[in-house]
Short mmCIF file of C-alpha atoms and ligand atoms in Angstrom, two decimals:
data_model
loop_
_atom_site.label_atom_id
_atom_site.label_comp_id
_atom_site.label_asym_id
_atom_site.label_seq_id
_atom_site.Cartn_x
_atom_site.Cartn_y
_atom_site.Cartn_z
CA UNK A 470 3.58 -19.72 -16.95
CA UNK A 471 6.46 -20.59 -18.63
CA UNK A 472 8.86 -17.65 -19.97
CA UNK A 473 8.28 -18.29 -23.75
CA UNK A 474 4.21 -17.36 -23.09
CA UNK A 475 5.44 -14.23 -20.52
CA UNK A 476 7.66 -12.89 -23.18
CA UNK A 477 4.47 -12.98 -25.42
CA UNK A 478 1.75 -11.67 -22.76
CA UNK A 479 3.85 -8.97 -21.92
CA UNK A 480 5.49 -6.85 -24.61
CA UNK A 481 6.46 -4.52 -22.56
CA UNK A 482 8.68 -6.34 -20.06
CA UNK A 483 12.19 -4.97 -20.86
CA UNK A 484 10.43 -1.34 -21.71
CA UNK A 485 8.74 -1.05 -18.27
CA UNK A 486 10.64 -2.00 -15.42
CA UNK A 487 7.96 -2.49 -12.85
CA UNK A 488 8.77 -5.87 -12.96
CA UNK A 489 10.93 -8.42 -13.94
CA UNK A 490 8.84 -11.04 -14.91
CA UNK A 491 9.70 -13.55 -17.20
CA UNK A 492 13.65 -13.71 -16.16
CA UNK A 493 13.49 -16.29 -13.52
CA UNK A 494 11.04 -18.84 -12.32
CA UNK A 495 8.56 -17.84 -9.37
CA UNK A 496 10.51 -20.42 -7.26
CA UNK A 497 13.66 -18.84 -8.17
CA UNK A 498 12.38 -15.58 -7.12
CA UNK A 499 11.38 -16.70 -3.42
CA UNK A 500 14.75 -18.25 -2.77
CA UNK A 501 16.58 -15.04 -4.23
CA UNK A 502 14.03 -13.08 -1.91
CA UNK A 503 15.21 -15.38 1.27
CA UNK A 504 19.14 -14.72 0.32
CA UNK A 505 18.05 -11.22 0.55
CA UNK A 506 16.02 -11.62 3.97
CA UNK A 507 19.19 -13.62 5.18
CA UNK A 508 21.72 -10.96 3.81
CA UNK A 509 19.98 -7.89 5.57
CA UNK A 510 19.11 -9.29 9.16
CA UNK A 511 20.82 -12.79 9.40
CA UNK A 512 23.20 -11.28 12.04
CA UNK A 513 20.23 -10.20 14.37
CA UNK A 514 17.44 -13.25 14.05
CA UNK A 515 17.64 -16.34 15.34
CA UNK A 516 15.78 -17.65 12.67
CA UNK A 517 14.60 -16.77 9.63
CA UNK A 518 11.55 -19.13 7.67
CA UNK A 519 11.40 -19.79 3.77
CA UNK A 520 9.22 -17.22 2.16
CA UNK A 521 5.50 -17.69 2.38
CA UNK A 522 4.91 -17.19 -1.54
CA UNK A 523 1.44 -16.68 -3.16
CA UNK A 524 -0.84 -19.24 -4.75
CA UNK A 525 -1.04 -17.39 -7.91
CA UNK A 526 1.15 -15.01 -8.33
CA UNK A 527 -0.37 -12.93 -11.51
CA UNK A 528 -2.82 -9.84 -11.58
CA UNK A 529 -2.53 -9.72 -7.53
CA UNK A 530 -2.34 -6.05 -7.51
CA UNK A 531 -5.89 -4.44 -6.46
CA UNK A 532 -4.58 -1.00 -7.08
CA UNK A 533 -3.49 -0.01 -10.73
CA UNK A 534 -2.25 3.34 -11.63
CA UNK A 535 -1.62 5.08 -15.33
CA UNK A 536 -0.69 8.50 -16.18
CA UNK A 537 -1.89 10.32 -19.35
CA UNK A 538 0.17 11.71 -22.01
CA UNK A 539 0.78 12.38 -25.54
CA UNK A 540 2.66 9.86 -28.37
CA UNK A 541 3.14 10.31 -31.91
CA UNK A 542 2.45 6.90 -33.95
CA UNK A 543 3.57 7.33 -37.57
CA UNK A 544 2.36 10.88 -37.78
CA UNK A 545 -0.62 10.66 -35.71
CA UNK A 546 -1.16 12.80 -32.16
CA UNK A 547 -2.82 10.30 -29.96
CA UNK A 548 -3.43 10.24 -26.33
CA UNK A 549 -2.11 6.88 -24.40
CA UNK A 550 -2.21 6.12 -20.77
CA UNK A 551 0.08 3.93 -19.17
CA UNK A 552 3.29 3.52 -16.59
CA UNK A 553 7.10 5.65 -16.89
CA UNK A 554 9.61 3.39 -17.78
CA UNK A 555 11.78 2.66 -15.04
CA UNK A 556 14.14 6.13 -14.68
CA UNK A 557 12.57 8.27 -17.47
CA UNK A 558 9.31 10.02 -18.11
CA UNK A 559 8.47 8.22 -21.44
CA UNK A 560 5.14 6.59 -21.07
CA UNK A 561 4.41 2.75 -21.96
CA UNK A 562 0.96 2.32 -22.91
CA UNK A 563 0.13 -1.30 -21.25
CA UNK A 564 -3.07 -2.98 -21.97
CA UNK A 565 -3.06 -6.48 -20.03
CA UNK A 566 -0.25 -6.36 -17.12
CA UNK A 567 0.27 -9.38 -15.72
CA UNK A 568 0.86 -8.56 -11.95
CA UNK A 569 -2.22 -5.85 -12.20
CA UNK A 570 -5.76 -6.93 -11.19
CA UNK A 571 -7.71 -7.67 -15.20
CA UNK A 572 -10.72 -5.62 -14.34
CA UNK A 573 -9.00 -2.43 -13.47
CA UNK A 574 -6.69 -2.88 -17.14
CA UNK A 575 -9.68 -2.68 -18.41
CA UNK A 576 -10.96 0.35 -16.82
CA UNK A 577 -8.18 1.81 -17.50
CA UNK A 578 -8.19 0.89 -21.15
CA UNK A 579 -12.25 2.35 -21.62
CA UNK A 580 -11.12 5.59 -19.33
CA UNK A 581 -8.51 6.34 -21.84
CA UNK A 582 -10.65 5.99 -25.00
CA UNK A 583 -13.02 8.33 -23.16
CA UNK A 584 -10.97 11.13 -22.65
CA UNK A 585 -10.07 10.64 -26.19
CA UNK A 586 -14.05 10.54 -27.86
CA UNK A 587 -14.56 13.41 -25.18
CA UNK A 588 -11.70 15.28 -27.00
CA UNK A 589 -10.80 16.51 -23.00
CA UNK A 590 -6.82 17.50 -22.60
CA UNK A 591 -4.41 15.76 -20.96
CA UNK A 592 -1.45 17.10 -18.39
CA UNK A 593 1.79 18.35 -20.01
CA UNK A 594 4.12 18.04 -17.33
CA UNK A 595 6.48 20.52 -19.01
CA UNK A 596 4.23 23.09 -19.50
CA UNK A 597 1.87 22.62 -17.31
CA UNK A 598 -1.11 23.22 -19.06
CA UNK A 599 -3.84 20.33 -19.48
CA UNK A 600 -6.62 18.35 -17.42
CA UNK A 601 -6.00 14.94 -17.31
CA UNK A 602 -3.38 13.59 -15.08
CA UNK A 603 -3.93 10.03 -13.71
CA UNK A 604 -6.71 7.48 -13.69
CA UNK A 605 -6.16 5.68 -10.55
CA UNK A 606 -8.29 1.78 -9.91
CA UNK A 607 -8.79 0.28 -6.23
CA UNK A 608 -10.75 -2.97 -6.23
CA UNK A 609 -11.69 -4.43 -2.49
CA UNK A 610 -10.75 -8.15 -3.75
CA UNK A 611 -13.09 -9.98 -1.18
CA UNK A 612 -16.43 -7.14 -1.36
CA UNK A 613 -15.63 -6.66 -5.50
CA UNK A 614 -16.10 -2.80 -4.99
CA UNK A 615 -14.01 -0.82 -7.65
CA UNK A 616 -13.33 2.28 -7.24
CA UNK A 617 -11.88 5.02 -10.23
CA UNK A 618 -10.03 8.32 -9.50
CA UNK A 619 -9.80 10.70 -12.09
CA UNK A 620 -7.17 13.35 -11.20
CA UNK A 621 -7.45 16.09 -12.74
CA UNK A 622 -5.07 19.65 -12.94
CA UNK A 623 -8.27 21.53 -12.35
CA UNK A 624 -11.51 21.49 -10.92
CA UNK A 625 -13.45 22.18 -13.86
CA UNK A 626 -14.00 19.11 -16.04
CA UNK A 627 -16.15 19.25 -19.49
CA UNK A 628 -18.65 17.02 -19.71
CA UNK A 629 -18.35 15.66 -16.68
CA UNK A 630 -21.82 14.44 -15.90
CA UNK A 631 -22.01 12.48 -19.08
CA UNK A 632 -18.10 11.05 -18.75
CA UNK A 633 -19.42 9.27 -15.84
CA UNK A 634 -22.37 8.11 -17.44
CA UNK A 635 -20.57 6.62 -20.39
CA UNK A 636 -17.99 4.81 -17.80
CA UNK A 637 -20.60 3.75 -16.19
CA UNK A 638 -22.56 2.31 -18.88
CA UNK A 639 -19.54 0.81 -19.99
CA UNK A 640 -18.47 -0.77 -16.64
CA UNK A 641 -20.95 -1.35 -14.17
CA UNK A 642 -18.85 -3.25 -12.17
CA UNK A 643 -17.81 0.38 -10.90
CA UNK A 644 -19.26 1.18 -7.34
CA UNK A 645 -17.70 4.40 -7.25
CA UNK A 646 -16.12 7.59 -9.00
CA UNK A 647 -13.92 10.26 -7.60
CA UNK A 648 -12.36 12.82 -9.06
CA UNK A 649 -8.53 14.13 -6.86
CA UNK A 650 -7.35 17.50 -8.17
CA UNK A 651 -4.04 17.89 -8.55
CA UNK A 652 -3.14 21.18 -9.89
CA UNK A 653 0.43 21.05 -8.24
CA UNK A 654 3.66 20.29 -10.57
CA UNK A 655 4.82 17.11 -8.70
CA UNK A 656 5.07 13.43 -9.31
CA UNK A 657 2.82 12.63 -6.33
CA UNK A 658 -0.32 11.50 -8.36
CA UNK A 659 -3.43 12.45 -5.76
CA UNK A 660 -3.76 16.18 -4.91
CA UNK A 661 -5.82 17.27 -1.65
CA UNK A 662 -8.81 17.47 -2.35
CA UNK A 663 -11.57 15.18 -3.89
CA UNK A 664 -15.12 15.71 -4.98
CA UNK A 665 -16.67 12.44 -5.36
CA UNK A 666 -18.89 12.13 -8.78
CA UNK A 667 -20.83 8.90 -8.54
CA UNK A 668 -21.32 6.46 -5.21
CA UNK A 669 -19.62 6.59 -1.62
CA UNK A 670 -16.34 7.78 -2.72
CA UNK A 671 -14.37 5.03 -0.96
CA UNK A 672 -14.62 1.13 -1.08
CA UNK A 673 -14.81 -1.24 1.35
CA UNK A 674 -12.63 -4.86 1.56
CA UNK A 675 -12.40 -7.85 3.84
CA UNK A 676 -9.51 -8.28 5.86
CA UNK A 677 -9.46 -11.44 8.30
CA UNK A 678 -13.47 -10.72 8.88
CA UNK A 679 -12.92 -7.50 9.15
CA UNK A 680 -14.90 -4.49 6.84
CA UNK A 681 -12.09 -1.74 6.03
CA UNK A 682 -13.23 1.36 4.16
CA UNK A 683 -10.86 2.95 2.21
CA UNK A 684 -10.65 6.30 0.71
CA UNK A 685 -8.61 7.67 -2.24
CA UNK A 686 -5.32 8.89 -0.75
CA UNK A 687 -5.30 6.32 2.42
CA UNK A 688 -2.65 3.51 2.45
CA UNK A 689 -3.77 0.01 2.00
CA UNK A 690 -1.95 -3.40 0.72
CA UNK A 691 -1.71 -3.82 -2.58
CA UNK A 692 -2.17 -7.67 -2.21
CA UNK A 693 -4.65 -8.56 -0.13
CA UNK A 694 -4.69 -12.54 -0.04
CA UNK A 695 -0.72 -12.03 0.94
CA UNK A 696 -1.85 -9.40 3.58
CA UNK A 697 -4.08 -12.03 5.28
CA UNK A 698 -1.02 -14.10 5.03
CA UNK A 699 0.89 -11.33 7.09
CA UNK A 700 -1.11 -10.10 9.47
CA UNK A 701 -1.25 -13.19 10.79
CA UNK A 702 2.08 -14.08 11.12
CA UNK A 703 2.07 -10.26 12.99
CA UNK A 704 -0.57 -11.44 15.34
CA UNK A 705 0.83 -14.90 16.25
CA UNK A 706 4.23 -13.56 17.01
CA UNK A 707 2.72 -10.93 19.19
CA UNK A 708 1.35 -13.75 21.23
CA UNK A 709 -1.59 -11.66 23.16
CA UNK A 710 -3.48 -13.38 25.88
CA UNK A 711 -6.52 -10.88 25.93
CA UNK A 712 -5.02 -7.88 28.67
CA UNK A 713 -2.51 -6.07 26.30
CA UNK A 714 -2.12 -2.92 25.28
CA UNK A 715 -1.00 -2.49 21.75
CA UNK A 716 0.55 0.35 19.98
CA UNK A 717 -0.11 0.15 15.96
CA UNK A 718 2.57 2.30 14.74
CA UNK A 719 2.23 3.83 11.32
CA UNK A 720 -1.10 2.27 11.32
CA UNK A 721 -2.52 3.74 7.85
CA UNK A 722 -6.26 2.82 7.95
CA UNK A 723 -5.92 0.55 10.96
CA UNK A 724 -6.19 -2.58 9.77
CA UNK A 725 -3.04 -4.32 11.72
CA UNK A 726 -4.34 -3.11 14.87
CA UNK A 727 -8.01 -3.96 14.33
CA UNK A 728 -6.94 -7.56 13.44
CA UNK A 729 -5.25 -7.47 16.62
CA UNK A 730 -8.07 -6.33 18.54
CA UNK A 731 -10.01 -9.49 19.62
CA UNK A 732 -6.97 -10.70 21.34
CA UNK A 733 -5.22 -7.36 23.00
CA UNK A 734 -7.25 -5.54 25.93
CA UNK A 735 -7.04 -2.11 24.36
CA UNK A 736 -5.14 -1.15 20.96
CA UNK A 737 -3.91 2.82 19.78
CA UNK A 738 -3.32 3.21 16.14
CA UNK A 739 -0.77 6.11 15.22
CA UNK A 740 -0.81 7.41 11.61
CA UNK A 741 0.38 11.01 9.95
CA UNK A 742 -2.11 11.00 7.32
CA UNK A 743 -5.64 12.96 8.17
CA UNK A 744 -7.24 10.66 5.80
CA UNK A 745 -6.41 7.37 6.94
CA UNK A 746 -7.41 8.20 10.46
CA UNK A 747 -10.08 9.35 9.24
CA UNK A 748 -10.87 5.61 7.45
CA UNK A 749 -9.50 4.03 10.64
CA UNK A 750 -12.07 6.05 12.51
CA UNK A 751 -14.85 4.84 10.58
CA UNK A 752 -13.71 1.35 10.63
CA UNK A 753 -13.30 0.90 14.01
CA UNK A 754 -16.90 1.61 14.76
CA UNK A 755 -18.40 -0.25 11.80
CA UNK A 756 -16.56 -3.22 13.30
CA UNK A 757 -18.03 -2.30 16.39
CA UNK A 758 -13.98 -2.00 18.11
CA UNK A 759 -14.62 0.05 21.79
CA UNK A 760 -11.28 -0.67 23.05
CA UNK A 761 -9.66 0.84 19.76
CA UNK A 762 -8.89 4.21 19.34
CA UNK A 763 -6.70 6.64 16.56
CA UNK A 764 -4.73 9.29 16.84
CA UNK A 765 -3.31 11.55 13.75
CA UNK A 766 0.08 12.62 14.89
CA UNK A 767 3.41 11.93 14.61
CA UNK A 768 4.37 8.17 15.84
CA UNK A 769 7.93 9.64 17.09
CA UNK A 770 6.18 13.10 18.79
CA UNK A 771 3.24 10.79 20.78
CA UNK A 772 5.31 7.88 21.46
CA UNK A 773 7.55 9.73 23.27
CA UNK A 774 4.79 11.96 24.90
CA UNK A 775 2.93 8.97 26.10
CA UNK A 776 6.29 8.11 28.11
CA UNK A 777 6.30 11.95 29.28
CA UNK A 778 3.09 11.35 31.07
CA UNK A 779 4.45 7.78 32.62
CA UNK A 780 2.35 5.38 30.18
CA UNK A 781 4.03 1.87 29.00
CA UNK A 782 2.86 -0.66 26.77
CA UNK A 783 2.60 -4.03 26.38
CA UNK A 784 3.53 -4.50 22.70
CA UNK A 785 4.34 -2.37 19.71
CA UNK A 786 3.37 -3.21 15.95
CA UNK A 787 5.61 -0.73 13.38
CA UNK A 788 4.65 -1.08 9.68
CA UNK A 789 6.74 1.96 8.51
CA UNK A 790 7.25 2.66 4.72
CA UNK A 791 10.30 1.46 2.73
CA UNK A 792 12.65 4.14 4.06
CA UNK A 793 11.86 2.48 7.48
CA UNK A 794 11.79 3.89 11.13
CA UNK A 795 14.08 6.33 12.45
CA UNK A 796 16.75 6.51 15.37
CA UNK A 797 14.41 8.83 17.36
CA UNK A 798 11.30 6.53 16.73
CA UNK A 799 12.87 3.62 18.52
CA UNK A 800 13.86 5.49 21.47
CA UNK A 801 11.02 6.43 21.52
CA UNK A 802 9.36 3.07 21.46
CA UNK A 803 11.94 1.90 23.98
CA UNK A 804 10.88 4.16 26.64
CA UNK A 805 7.50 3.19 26.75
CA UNK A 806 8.74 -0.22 27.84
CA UNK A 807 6.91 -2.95 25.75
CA UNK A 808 7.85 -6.44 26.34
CA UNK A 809 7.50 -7.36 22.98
CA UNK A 810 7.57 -4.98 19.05
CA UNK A 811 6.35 -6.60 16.12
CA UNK A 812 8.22 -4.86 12.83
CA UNK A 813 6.33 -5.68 9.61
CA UNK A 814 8.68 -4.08 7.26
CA UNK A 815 8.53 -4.19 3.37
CA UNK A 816 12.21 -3.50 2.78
CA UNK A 817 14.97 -6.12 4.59
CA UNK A 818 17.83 -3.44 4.57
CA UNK A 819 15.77 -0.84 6.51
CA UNK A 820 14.76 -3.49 8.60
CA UNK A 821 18.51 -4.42 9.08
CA UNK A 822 19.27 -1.07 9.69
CA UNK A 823 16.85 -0.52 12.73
CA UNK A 824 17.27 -3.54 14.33
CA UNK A 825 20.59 -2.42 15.17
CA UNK A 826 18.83 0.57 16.93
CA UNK A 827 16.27 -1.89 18.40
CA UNK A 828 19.71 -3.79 19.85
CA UNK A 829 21.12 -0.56 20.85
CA UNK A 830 18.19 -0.20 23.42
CA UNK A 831 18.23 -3.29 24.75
CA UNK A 832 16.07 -5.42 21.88
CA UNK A 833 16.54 -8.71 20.99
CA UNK A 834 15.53 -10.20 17.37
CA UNK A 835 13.74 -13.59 17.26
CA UNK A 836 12.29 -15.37 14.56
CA UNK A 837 11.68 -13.50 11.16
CA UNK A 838 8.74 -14.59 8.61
CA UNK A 839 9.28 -13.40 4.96
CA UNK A 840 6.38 -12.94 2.75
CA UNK A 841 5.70 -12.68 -0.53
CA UNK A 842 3.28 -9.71 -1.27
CA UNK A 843 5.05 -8.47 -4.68
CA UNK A 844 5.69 -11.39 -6.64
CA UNK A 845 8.20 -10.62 -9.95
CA UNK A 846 9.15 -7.54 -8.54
CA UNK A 847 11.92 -6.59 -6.01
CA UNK A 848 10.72 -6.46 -3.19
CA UNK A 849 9.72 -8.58 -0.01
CA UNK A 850 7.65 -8.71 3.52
CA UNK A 851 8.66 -9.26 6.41
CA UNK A 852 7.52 -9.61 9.97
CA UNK A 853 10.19 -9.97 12.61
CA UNK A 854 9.40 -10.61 16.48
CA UNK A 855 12.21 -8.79 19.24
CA UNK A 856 11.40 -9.08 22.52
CA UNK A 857 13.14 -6.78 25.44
CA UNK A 858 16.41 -8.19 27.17
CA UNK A 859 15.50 -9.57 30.74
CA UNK A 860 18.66 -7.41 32.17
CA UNK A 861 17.56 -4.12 29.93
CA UNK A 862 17.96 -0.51 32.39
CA UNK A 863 14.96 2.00 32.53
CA UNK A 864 16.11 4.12 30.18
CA UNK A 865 16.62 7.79 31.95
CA UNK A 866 13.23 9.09 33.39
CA UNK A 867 11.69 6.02 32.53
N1 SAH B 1136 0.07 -0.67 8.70
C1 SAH B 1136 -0.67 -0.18 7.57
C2 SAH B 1136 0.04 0.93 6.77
C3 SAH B 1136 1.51 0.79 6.52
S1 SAH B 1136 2.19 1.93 5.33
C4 SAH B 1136 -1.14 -1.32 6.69
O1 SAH B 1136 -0.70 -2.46 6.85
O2 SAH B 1136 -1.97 -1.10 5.81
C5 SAH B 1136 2.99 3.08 6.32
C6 SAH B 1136 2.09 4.18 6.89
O3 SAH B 1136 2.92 4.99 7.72
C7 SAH B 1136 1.44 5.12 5.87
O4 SAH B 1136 0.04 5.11 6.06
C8 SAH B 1136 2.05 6.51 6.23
O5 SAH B 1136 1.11 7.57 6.06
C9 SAH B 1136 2.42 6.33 7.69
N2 SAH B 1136 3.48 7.20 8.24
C10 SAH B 1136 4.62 7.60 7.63
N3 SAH B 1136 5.38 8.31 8.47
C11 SAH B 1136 4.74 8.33 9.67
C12 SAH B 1136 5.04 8.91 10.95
N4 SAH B 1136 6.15 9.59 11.15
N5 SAH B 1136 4.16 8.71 11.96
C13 SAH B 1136 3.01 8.01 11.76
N6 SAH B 1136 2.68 7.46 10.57
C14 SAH B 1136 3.51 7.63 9.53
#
């Protein structure tokens, strides 16, 4: 797309902030993205590849998110939905974004006029008084399963059978609808609990022949072509022969591990969130995975119990979020020994950051594969291989 026909798909552009499309060619944007890679962890790797960048890179984005709020439009109250604009809390109503999957826009779009013809309230974040918060869209890209999440500030919601009827009537592409109640005064968007109106309450997708189920609140790529893309670069460089034992760090719904599976001898998935393990759970045995197994803890606390009771590993796969690992986890990782760790990381500086712990305990950064999962925004995959030095002490009461 050329920037002329961006600048008239998307309005919003400048307004928004979630992305910066329309500035730079997609080309330009990969070899900005490998300065960046190069910048942050050049002086650990060996060697870093180009970017892997997507085929298409518009509407990749299988989860969409809008908040609801108020506008006045030349003396008229009306309710809009849409996304903050970068560093305030003034809401751009967006109809047709150009990174987010078309199908949930349009959900979006009907949900909206809904809660208007159902004359329901929406969320003033001030006051807090109101009922409607956030519509939330997951599509599984490969099964087509769409799922909505209504949040809501309290459990009771008007009309509620007949809502659903209406969206359903209107969209039968959906498979299921939740609704998350949030009645807390915080920018999270999903609250604890959910009470699932129509269908399963989670969707499933395809991942590398794998079925993952995911629920409202669990982690799960936003991209899921570029995840394929990823995971296996992750389970090349890990290089398993069929005897390993694999530690999935931050393992959100397990998909990594489970990927890795066919090729490791047994593989332990570590995640904080109850609801993920809970997905990973179910996953694992509708994938019919005995030598994979979940735990909901801490990754730092059972790492470095693990070592307690004498256990090593053979390899260690860390996906942390963008504020990246800690000090304590990779000692922790360290003293259980694994020949190899395989860091998928979505932000290069935290990356850079802990590979200098990783080298402070005896680690050694290979070859680093960038990849594209976000394309016109800034950010950037990558998975780097390290690999313990030959000459590397037991660390004490190892
Ligand atoms: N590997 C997964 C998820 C990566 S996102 C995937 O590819 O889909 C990072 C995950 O780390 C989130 O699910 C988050 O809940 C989890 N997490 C954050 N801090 C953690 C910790 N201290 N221990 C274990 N998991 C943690």
């Amino acid at each position: 797309m050329e920037k002329k026909e961006i600048a008239e798909r998307c309005p919003y552009v400048k307004k928004c902030g979630a992305c910066h499309i329309g500035e730079k060619s997609y080309e330009e944007e990969l070899a900005e993205k490998k300065k960046w890679v190069v910048d942050s962890i050049g002086k650990y790797c060996d060697k870093i590849n180009d970017v892997a960048g997507m085929y298409y890179p518009y509407h990749y984005r299988n989860k969409v998110h809008a908040v609801f709020g108020r506008r006045l439009d030349k003396g008229k109250d009306e309710i809009i939905a849409g996304t903050y604009a970068e560093g305030t809390h003034t809401i751009i109503p967006i109809k047709d974004c150009l990174i987010e999957d078309a199908q949930a826009s349009a959900i979006i779009q009907t949900v909206t006029g809904l809660v208007r013809s159902f004359g329901l309230w929406v969320y003033n974040e001030d006051t807090g008084r109101g009922l409607m918060r956030h519509v939330l869209v997951r599509k599984g890209t490969s099964t087509k399963q769409i799922m909505v999440v209504l949040v809501t500030a309290s459990p009771e919601f008007p009309h509620k059978n007949h809502f659903v009827e209406k969206l359903r009537e209107l969209h039968p592409e959906i498979t299921t609808i939740v609704q998350n109640i949030n009645g807390k005064q915080t920018t999270m968007v999903l609250g604890d609990r959910n009470k699932t109106l129509y269908g399963q309450g989670y969707i499933e997708d395809v991942l590398l022949g794998l079925r993952f189920r995911i629920s409202p609140g669990s982690f799960y790529q936003v991209n899921s072509a570029q995840t394929q893309v990823l995971y296996k670069r992750a389970i090349q460089a890990a290089g398993l022969t069929g005897t390993e034992t694999v530690i999935d760090a931050y393992c959100g719904i397990g998909t990594i591990g489970m990927c890795m599976h066919a090729k490791a001898g047994r593989v332990i998935g570590i995640e904080l969130n109850e609801q993920a393990v809970k997905d990973a759970k179910a996953n694992a045995k509708r994938n019919n995975l005995e030598h994979m197994h979940f735990v909901a803890a801490d990754a730092t606390e059972y790492m470095t119990h693990m070592s307690q009771k004498g256990e090593r590993v053979d390899v260690i796969v860390m996906d942390p979020p963008r504020s990246g690992s800690t000090e304590a986890f990779v000692k922790a990782a360290a003293s259980l020994r694994p020949g190899k760790v395989i860091y998928v990381s979505c932000n290069p500086e935290t990356l850079g950051r802990d590979l200098g712990w990783f080298a402070g305990e005896g680690y050694i950064a290979g070859e680093a594969w960038p990849v594209d999962m976000f394309g016109f925004t800034a950010n950037v995959e990558v998975v780097c291989s390290l690999h313990r030095k030959k000459s590397c002490p037991l660390p004490s009461g190892g």
